[in-house]
PDB file of C-alpha atoms in Angstrom:
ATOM      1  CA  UNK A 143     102.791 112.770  82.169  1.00  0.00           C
ATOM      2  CA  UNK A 144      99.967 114.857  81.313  1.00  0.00           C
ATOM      3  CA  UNK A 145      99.480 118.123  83.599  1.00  0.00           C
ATOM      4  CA  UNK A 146      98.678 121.614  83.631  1.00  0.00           C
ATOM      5  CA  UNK A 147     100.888 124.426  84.637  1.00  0.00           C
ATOM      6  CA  UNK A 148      99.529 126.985  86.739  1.00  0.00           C
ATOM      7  CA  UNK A 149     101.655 129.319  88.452  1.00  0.00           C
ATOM      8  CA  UNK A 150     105.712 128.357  89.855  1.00  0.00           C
ATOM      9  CA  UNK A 151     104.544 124.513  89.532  1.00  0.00           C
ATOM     10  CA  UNK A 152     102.235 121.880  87.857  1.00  0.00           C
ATOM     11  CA  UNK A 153      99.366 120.527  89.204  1.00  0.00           C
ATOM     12  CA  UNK A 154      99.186 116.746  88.452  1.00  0.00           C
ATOM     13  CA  UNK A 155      96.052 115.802  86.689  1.00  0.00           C
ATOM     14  CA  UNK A 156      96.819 111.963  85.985  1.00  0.00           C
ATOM     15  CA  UNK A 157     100.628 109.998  86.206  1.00  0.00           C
ATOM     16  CA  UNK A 158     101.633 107.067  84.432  1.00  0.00           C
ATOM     17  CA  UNK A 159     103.095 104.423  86.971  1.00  0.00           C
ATOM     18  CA  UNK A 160     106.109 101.575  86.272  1.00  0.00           C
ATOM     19  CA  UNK A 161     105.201  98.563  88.194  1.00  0.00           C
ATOM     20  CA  UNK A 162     107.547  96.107  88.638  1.00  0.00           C
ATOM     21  CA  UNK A 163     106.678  93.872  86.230  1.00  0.00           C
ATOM     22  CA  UNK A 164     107.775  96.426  83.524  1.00  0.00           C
ATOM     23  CA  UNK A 165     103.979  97.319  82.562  1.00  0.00           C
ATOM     24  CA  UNK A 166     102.409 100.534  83.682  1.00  0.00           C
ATOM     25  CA  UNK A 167      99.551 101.549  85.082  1.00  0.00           C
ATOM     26  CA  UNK A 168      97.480 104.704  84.366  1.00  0.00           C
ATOM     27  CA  UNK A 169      97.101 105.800  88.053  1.00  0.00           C
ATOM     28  CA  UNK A 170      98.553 104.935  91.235  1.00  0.00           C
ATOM     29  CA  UNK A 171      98.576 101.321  92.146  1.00  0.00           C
ATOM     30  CA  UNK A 172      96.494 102.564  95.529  1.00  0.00           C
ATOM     31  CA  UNK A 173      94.020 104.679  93.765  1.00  0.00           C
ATOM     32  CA  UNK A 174      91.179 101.967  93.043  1.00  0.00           C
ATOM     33  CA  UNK A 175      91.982 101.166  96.285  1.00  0.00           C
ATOM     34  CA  UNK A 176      89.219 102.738  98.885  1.00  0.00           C
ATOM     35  CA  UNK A 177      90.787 101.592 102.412  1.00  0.00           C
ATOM     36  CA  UNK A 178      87.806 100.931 104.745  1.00  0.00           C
ATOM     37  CA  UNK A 179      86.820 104.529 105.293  1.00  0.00           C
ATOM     38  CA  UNK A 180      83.232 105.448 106.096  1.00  0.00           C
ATOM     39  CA  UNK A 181      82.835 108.043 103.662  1.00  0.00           C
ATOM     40  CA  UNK A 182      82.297 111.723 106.074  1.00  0.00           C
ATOM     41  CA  UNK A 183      82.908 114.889 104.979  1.00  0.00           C
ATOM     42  CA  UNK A 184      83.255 117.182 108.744  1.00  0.00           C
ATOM     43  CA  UNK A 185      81.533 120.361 109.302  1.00  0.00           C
ATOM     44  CA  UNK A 186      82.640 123.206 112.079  1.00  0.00           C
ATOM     45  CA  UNK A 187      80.430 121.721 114.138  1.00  0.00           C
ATOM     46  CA  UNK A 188      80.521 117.909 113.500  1.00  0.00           C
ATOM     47  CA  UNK A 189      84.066 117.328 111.966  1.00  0.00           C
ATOM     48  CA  UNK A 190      84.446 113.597 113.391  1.00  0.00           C
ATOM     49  CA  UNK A 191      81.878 110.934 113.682  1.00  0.00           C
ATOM     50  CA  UNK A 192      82.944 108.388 116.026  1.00  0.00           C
ATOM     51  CA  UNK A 193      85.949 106.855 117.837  1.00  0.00           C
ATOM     52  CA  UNK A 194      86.879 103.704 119.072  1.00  0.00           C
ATOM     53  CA  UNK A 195      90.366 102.299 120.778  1.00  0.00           C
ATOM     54  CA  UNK A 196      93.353 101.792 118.283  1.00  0.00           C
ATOM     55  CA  UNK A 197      94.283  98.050 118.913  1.00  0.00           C
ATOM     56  CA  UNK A 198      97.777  96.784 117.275  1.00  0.00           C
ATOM     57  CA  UNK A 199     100.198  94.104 118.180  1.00  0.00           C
ATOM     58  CA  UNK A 200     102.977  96.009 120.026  1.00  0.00           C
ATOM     59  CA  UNK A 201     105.076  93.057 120.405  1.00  0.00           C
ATOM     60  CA  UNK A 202     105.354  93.263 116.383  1.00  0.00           C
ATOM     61  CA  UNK A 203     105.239  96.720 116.637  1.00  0.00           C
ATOM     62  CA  UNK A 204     107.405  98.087 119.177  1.00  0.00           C
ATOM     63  CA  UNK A 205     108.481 101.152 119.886  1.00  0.00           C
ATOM     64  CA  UNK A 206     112.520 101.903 118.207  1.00  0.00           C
ATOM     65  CA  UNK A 207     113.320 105.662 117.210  1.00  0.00           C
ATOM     66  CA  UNK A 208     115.843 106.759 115.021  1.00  0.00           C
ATOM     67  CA  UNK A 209     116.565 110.271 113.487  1.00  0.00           C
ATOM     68  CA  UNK A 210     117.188 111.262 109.736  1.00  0.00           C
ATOM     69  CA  UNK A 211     120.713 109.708 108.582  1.00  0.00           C
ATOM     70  CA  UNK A 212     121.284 107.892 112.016  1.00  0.00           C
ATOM     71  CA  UNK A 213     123.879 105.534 111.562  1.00  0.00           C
ATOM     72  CA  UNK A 214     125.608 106.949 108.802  1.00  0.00           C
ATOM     73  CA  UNK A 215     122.724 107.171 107.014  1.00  0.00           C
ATOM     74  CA  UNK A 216     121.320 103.822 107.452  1.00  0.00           C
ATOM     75  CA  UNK A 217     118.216 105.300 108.646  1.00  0.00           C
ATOM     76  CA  UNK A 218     115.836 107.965 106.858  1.00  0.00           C
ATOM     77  CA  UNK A 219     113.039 110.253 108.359  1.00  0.00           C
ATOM     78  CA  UNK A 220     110.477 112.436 107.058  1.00  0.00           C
ATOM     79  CA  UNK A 221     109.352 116.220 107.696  1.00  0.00           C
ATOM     80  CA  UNK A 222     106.133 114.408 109.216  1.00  0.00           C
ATOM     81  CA  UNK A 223     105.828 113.067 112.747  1.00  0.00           C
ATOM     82  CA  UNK A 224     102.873 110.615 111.378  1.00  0.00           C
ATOM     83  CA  UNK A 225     105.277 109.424 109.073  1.00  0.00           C
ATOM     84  CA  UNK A 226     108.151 108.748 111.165  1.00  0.00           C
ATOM     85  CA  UNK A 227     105.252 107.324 113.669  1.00  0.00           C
ATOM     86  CA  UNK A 228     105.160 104.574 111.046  1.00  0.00           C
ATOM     87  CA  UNK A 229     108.643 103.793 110.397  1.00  0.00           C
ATOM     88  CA  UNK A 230     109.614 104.007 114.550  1.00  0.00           C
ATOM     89  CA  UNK A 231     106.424 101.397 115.055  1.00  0.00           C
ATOM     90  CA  UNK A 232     107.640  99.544 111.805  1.00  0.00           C
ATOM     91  CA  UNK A 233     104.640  99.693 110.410  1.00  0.00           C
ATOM     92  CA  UNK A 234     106.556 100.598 107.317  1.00  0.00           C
ATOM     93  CA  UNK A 235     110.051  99.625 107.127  1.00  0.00           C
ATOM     94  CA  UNK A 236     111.838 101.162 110.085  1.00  0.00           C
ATOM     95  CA  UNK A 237     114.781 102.310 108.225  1.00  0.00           C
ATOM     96  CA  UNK A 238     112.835 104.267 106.533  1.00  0.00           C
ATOM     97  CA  UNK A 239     114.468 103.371 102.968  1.00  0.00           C
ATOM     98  CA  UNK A 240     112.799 101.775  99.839  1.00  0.00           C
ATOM     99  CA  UNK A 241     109.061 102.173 100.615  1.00  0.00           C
ATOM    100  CA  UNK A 242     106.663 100.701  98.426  1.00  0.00           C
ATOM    101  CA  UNK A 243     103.431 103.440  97.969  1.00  0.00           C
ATOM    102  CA  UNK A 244     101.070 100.300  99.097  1.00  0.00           C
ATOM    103  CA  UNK A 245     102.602  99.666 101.903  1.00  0.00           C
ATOM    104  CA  UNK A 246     102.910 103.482 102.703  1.00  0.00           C
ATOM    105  CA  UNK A 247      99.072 103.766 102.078  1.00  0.00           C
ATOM    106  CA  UNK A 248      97.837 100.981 103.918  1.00  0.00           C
ATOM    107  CA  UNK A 249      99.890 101.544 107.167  1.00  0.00           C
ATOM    108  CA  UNK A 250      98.229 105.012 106.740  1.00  0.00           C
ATOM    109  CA  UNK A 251      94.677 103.407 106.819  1.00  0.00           C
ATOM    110  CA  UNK A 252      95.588 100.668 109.160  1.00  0.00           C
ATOM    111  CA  UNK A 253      97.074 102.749 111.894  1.00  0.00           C
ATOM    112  CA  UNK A 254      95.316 106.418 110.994  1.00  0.00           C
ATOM    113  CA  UNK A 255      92.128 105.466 109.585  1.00  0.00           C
ATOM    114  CA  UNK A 256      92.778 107.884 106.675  1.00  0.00           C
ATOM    115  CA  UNK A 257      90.719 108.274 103.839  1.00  0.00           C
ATOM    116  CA  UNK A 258      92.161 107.368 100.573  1.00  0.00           C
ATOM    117  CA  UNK A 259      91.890 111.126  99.530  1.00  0.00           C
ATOM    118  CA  UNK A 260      93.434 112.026 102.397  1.00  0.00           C
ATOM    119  CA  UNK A 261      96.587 110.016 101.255  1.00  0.00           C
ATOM    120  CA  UNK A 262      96.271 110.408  97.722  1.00  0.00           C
ATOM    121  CA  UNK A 263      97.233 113.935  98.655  1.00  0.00           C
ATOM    122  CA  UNK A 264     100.585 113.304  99.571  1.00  0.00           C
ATOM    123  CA  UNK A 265     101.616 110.166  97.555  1.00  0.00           C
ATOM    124  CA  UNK A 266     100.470 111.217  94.030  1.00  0.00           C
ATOM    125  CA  UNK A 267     102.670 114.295  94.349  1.00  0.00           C
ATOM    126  CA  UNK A 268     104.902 112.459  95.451  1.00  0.00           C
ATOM    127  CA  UNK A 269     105.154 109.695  93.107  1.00  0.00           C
ATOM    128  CA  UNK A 270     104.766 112.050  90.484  1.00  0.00           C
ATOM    129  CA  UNK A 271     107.685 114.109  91.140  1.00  0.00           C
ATOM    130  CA  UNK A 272     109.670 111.115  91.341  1.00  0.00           C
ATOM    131  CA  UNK A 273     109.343 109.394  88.513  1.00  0.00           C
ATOM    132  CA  UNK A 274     109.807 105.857  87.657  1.00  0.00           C
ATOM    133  CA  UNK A 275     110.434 105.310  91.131  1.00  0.00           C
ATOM    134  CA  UNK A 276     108.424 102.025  92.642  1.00  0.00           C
ATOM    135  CA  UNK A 277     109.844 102.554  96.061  1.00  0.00           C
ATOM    136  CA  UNK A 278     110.590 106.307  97.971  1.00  0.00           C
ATOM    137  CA  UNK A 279     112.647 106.828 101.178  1.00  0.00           C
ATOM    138  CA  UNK A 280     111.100 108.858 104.047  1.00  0.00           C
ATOM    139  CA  UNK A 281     113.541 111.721 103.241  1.00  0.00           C
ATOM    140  CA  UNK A 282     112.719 112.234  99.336  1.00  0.00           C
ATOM    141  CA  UNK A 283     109.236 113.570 101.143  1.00  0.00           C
ATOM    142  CA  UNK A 284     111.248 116.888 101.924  1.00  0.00           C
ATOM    143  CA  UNK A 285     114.111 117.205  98.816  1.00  0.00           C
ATOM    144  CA  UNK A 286     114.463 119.731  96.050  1.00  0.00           C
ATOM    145  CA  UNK A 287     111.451 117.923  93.857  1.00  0.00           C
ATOM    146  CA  UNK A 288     108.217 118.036  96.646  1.00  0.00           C
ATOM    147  CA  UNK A 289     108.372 121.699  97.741  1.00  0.00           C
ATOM    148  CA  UNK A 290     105.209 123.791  97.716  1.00  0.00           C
ATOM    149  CA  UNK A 291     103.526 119.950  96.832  1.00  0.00           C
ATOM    150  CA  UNK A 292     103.532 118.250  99.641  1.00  0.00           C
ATOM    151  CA  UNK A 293     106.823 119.874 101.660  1.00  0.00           C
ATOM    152  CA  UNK A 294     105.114 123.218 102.270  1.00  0.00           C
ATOM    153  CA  UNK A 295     106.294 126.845 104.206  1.00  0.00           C
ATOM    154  CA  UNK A 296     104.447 127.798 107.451  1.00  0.00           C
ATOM    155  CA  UNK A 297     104.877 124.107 108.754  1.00  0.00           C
ATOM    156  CA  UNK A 298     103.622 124.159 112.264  1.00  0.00           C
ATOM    157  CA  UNK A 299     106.947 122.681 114.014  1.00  0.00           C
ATOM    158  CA  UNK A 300     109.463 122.654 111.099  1.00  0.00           C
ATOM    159  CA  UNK A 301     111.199 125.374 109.104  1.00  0.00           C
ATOM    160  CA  UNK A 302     110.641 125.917 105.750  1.00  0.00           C
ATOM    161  CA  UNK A 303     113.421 124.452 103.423  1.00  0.00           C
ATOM    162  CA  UNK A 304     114.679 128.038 101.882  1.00  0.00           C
ATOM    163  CA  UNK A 305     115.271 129.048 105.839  1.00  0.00           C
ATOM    164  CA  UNK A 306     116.571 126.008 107.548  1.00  0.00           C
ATOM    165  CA  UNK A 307     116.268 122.439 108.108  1.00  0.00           C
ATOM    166  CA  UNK A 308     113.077 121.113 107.151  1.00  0.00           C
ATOM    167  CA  UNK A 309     113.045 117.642 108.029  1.00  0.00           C
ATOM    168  CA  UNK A 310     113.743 117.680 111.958  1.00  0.00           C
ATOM    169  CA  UNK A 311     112.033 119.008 114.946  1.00  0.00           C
ATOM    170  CA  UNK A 312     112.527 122.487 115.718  1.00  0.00           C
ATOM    171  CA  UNK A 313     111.414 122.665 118.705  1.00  0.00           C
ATOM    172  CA  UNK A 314     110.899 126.346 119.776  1.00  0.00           C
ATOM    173  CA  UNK A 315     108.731 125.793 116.904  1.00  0.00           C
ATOM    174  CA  UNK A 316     106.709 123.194 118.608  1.00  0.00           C
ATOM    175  CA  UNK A 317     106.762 125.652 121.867  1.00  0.00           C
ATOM    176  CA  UNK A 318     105.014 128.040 120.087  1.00  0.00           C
ATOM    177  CA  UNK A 319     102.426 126.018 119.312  1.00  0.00           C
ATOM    178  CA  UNK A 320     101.884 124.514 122.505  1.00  0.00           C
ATOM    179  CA  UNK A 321     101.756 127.878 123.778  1.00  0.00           C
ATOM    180  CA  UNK A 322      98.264 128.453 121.770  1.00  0.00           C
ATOM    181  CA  UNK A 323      96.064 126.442 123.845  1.00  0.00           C
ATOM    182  CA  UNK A 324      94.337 128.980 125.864  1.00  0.00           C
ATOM    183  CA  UNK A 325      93.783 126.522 128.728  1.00  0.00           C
ATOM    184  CA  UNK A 326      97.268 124.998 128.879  1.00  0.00           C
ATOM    185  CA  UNK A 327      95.386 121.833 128.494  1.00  0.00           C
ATOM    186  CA  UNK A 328      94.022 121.299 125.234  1.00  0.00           C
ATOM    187  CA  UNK A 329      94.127 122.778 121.709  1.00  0.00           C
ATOM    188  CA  UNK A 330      91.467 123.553 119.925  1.00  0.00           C
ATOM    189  CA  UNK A 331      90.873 124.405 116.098  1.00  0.00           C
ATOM    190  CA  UNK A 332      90.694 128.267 117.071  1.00  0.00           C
ATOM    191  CA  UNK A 333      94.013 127.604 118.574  1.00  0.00           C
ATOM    192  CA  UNK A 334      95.364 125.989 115.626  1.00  0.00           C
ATOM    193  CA  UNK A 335      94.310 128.064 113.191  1.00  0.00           C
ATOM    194  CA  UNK A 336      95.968 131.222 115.329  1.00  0.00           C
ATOM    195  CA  UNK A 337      98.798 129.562 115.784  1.00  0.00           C
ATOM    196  CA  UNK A 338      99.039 129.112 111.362  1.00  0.00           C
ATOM    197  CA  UNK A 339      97.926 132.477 111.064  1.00  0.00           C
ATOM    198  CA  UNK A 340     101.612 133.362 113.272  1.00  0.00           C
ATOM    199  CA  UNK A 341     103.814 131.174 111.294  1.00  0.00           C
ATOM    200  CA  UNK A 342     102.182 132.121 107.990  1.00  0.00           C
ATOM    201  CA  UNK A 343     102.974 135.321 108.374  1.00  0.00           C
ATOM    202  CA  UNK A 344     106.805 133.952 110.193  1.00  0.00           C
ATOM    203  CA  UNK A 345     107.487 131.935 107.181  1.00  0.00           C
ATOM    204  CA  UNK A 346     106.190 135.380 104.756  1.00  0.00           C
ATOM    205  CA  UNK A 347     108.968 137.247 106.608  1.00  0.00           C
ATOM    206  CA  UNK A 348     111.214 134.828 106.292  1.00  0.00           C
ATOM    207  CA  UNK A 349     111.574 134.031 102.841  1.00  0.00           C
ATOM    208  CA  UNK A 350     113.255 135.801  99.784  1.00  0.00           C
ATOM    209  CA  UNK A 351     110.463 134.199  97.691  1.00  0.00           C
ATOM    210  CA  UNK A 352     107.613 133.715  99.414  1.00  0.00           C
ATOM    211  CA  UNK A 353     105.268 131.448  97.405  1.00  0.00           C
ATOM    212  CA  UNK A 354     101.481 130.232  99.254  1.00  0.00           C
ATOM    213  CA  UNK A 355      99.181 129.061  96.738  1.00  0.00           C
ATOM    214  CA  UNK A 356      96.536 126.496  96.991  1.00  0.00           C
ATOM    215  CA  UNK A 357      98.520 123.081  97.281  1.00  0.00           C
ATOM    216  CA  UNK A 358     100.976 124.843 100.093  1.00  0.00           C
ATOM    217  CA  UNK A 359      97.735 125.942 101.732  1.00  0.00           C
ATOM    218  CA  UNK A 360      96.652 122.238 101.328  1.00  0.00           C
ATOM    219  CA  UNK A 361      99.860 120.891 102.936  1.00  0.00           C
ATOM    220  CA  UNK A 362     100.144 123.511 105.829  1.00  0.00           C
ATOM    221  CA  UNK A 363      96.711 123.109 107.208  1.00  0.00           C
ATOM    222  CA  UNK A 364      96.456 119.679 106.469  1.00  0.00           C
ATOM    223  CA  UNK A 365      98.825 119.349 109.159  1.00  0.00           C
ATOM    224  CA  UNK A 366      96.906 120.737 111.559  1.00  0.00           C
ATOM    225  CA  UNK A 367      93.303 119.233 110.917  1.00  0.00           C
ATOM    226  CA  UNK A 368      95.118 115.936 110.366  1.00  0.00           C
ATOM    227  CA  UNK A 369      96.557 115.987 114.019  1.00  0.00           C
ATOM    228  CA  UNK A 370      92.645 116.662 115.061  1.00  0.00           C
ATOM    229  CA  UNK A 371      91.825 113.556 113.064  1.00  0.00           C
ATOM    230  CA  UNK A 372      94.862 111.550 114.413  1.00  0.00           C
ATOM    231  CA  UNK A 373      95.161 112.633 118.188  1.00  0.00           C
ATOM    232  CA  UNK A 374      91.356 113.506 118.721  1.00  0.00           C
ATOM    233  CA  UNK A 375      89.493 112.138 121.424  1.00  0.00           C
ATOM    234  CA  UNK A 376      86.372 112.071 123.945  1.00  0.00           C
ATOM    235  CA  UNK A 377      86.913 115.798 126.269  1.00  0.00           C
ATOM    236  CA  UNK A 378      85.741 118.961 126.893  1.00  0.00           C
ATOM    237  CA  UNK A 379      85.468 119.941 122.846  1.00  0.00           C
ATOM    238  CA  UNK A 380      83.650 116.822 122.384  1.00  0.00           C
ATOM    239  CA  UNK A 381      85.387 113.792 120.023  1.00  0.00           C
ATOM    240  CA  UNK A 382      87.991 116.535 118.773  1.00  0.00           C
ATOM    241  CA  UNK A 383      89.695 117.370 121.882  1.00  0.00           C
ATOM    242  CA  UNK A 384      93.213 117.892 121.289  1.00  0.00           C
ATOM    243  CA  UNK A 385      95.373 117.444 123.874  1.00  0.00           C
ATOM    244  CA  UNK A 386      98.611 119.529 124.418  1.00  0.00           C
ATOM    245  CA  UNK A 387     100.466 116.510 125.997  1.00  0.00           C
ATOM    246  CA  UNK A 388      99.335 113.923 122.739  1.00  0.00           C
ATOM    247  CA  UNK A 389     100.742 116.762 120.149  1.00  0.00           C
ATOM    248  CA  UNK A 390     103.712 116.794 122.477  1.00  0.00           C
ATOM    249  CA  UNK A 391     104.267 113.373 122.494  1.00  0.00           C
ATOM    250  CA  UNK A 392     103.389 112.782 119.183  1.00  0.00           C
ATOM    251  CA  UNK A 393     105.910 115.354 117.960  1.00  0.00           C
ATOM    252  CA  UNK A 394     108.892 115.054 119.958  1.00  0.00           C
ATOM    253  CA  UNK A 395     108.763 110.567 120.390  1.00  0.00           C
ATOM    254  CA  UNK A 396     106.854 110.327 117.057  1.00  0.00           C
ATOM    255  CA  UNK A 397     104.961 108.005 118.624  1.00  0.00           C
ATOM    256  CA  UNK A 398     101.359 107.022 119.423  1.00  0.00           C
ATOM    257  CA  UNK A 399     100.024 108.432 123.002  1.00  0.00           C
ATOM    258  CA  UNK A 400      98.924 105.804 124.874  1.00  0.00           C
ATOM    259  CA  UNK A 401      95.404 107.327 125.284  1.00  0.00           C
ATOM    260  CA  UNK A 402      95.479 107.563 121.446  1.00  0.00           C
ATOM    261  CA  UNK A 403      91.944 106.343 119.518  1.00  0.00           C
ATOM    262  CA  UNK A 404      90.828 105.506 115.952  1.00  0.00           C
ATOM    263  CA  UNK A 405      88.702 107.929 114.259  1.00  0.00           C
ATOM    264  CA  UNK A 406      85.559 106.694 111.694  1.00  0.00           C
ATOM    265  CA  UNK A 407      86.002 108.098 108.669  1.00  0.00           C
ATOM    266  CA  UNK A 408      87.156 111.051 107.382  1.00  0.00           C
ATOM    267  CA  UNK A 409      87.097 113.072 104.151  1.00  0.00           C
ATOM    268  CA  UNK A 410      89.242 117.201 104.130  1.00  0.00           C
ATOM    269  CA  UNK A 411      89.511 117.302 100.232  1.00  0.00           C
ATOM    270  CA  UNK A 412      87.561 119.919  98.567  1.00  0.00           C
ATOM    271  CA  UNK A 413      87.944 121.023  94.773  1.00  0.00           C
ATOM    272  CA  UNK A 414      89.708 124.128  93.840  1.00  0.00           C
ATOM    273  CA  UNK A 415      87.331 127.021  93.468  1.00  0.00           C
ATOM    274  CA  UNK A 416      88.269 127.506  89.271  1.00  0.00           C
ATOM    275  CA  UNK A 417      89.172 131.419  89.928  1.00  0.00           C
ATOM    276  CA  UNK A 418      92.070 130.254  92.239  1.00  0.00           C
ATOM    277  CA  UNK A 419      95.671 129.931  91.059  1.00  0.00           C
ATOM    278  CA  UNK A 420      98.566 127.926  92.393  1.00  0.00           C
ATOM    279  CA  UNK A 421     101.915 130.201  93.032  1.00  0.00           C
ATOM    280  CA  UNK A 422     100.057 133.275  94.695  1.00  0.00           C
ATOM    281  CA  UNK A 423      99.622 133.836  98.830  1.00  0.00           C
ATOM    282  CA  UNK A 424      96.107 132.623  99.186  1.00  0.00           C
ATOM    283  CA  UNK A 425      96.279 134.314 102.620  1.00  0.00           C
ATOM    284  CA  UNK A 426      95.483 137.942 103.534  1.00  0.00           C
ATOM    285  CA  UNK A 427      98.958 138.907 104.879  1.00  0.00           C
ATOM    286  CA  UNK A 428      97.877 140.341 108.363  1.00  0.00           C
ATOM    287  CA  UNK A 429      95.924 137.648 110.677  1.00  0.00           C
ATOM    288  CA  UNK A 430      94.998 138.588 114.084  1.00  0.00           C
ATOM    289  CA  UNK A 431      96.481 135.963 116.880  1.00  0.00           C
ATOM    290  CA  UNK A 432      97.286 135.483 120.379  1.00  0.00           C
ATOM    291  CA  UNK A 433     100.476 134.283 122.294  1.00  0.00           C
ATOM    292  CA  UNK A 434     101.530 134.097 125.754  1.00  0.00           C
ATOM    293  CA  UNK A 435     104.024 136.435 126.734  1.00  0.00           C
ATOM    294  CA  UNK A 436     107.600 134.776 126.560  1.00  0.00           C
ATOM    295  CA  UNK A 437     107.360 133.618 122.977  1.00  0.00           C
ATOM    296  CA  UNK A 438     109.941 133.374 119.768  1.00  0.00           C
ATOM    297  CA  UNK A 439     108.816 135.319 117.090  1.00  0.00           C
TER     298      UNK A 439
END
């Protein structure tokens, strides 16, 4: 598997892929694949170009949670509320266990509207650090092999692997970042990007060996645009309104608000600048913030 090491890790620059017929193929079996995605790349001031109401078939897909190793195991859950969204609406297999990377991508355009970049940025690390694997379980997204790929410190509502447990809800966490919205009604991307700037430096602190290069930068703020581009809708801050009682619902029932729509098109992938290096804090280490009294550092 041809890549090049830069810093603690390797970047993947192309992975060769078993199918199940016993050939191979030279990239992922999704990447020719471009979804329906208007192609849109946001600005500050125009990051999403239209909406419209998500429709599914909730008889099909109805609403059955489960946690990570419910059951004695029989079910599996990911670091990622979006995920689990999938697996609790069984838009992916609900236990969570032997998931193709099609089906993972599709549910991902079907239910999220994301752009196949947008994906890509998960599931070739991910199928690249598990190898010769044609199926992944929601769990494998947060183990030993993913970390600063696509399980990242400075998560906005989980802790990072080296401090605690990084696949379920922390929810003082998830406080914290309610607590950002400066309204108590909505969030907006001021408020998120505070609110990373706190656990940035909370993670930092935390760790014995603090690592924040380029593709943990990816993953953390991904996070946070990505719940702009999943829970946005028609308010006050125009067709990216975030509001604090979707993100709540969305990260404690990981589950889609009823008010939720479907965004047109999106596009967050940028190239590298070539100075910048993987394995170095990308991040000045003091960030100015604001949080309402009462809070847990």
């Amino acid at each position: 598997m041809p890549s090049v090491r830069i810093g603690m890790h390797c970047r993947v620059t192309s992975v060769v892929v078993p199918r199940e017929d016993g050939q191979s193929l030279s990239s992922p079996p999704w990447a020719n694949d471009h979804g329906h995605n208007e192609l849109f790349i946001p600005t500050p001031d125009h990051i999403i170009p239209g909406k419209s109401p998500l429709q599914y078939d909730k008889k099909r897909h109805y609403y059955e949670p489960h946690h990570n190793d419910a059951i004695h195991g029989t079910y599996k859950r990911a670091p990622c509320p979006a995920l689990n969204t999938l697996a609790n609406r069984g838009f992916i297999p609900r236990s969570g266990k032997r998931i193709t990377y099609e089906n993972l991508a599709q549910a991902a355009r079907d239910v999220y509207n994301f752009g196949d970049d947008n994906i890509m940025v998960v599931l070739v690390p991910a199928f690249a650090l598990h190898p010769n694997q044609t199926h992944i379980d929601l769990d494998q997204f947060a183990d030993d092999r993913v970390q600063h790929a696509i399980n990242c410190p400075a998560a906005p509502a989980r802790l990072d692997r080296e401090i605690g447990n990084n696949i379920d809800l922390n929810t003082t966490l998830l406080d914290s970042l309610l607590s950002f919205s400066k309204d108590g009604e909505t969030l907006t991307l001021e408020d998120m990007a505070e609110h990373h700037h706190l656990r940035h430096s909370q993670s930092r602190a935390g760790s014995k060996s603090w690592q924040f290069g380029n593709s943990d930068a990816t993953c953390a703020l991904a996070q946070y645009t990505n719940l702009v581009g999943v829970l946005g809708r028609h308010g006050k801050h125009g067709l990216q309104t975030l509001y604090v009682e979707d993100v709540k619902e969305f990260y404690t029932a990981e589950d889609l608000p009823n008010a939720m729509t479907h965004h047109i098109g999106f596009q967050i992938m940028r190239p590298f600048p070539s100075d910048d290096h993987d394995g170095r804090d990308i991040e000045p280490v003091k960030a100015l913030y604001e949080e309402k009294p009462g809070c847990v550092d």
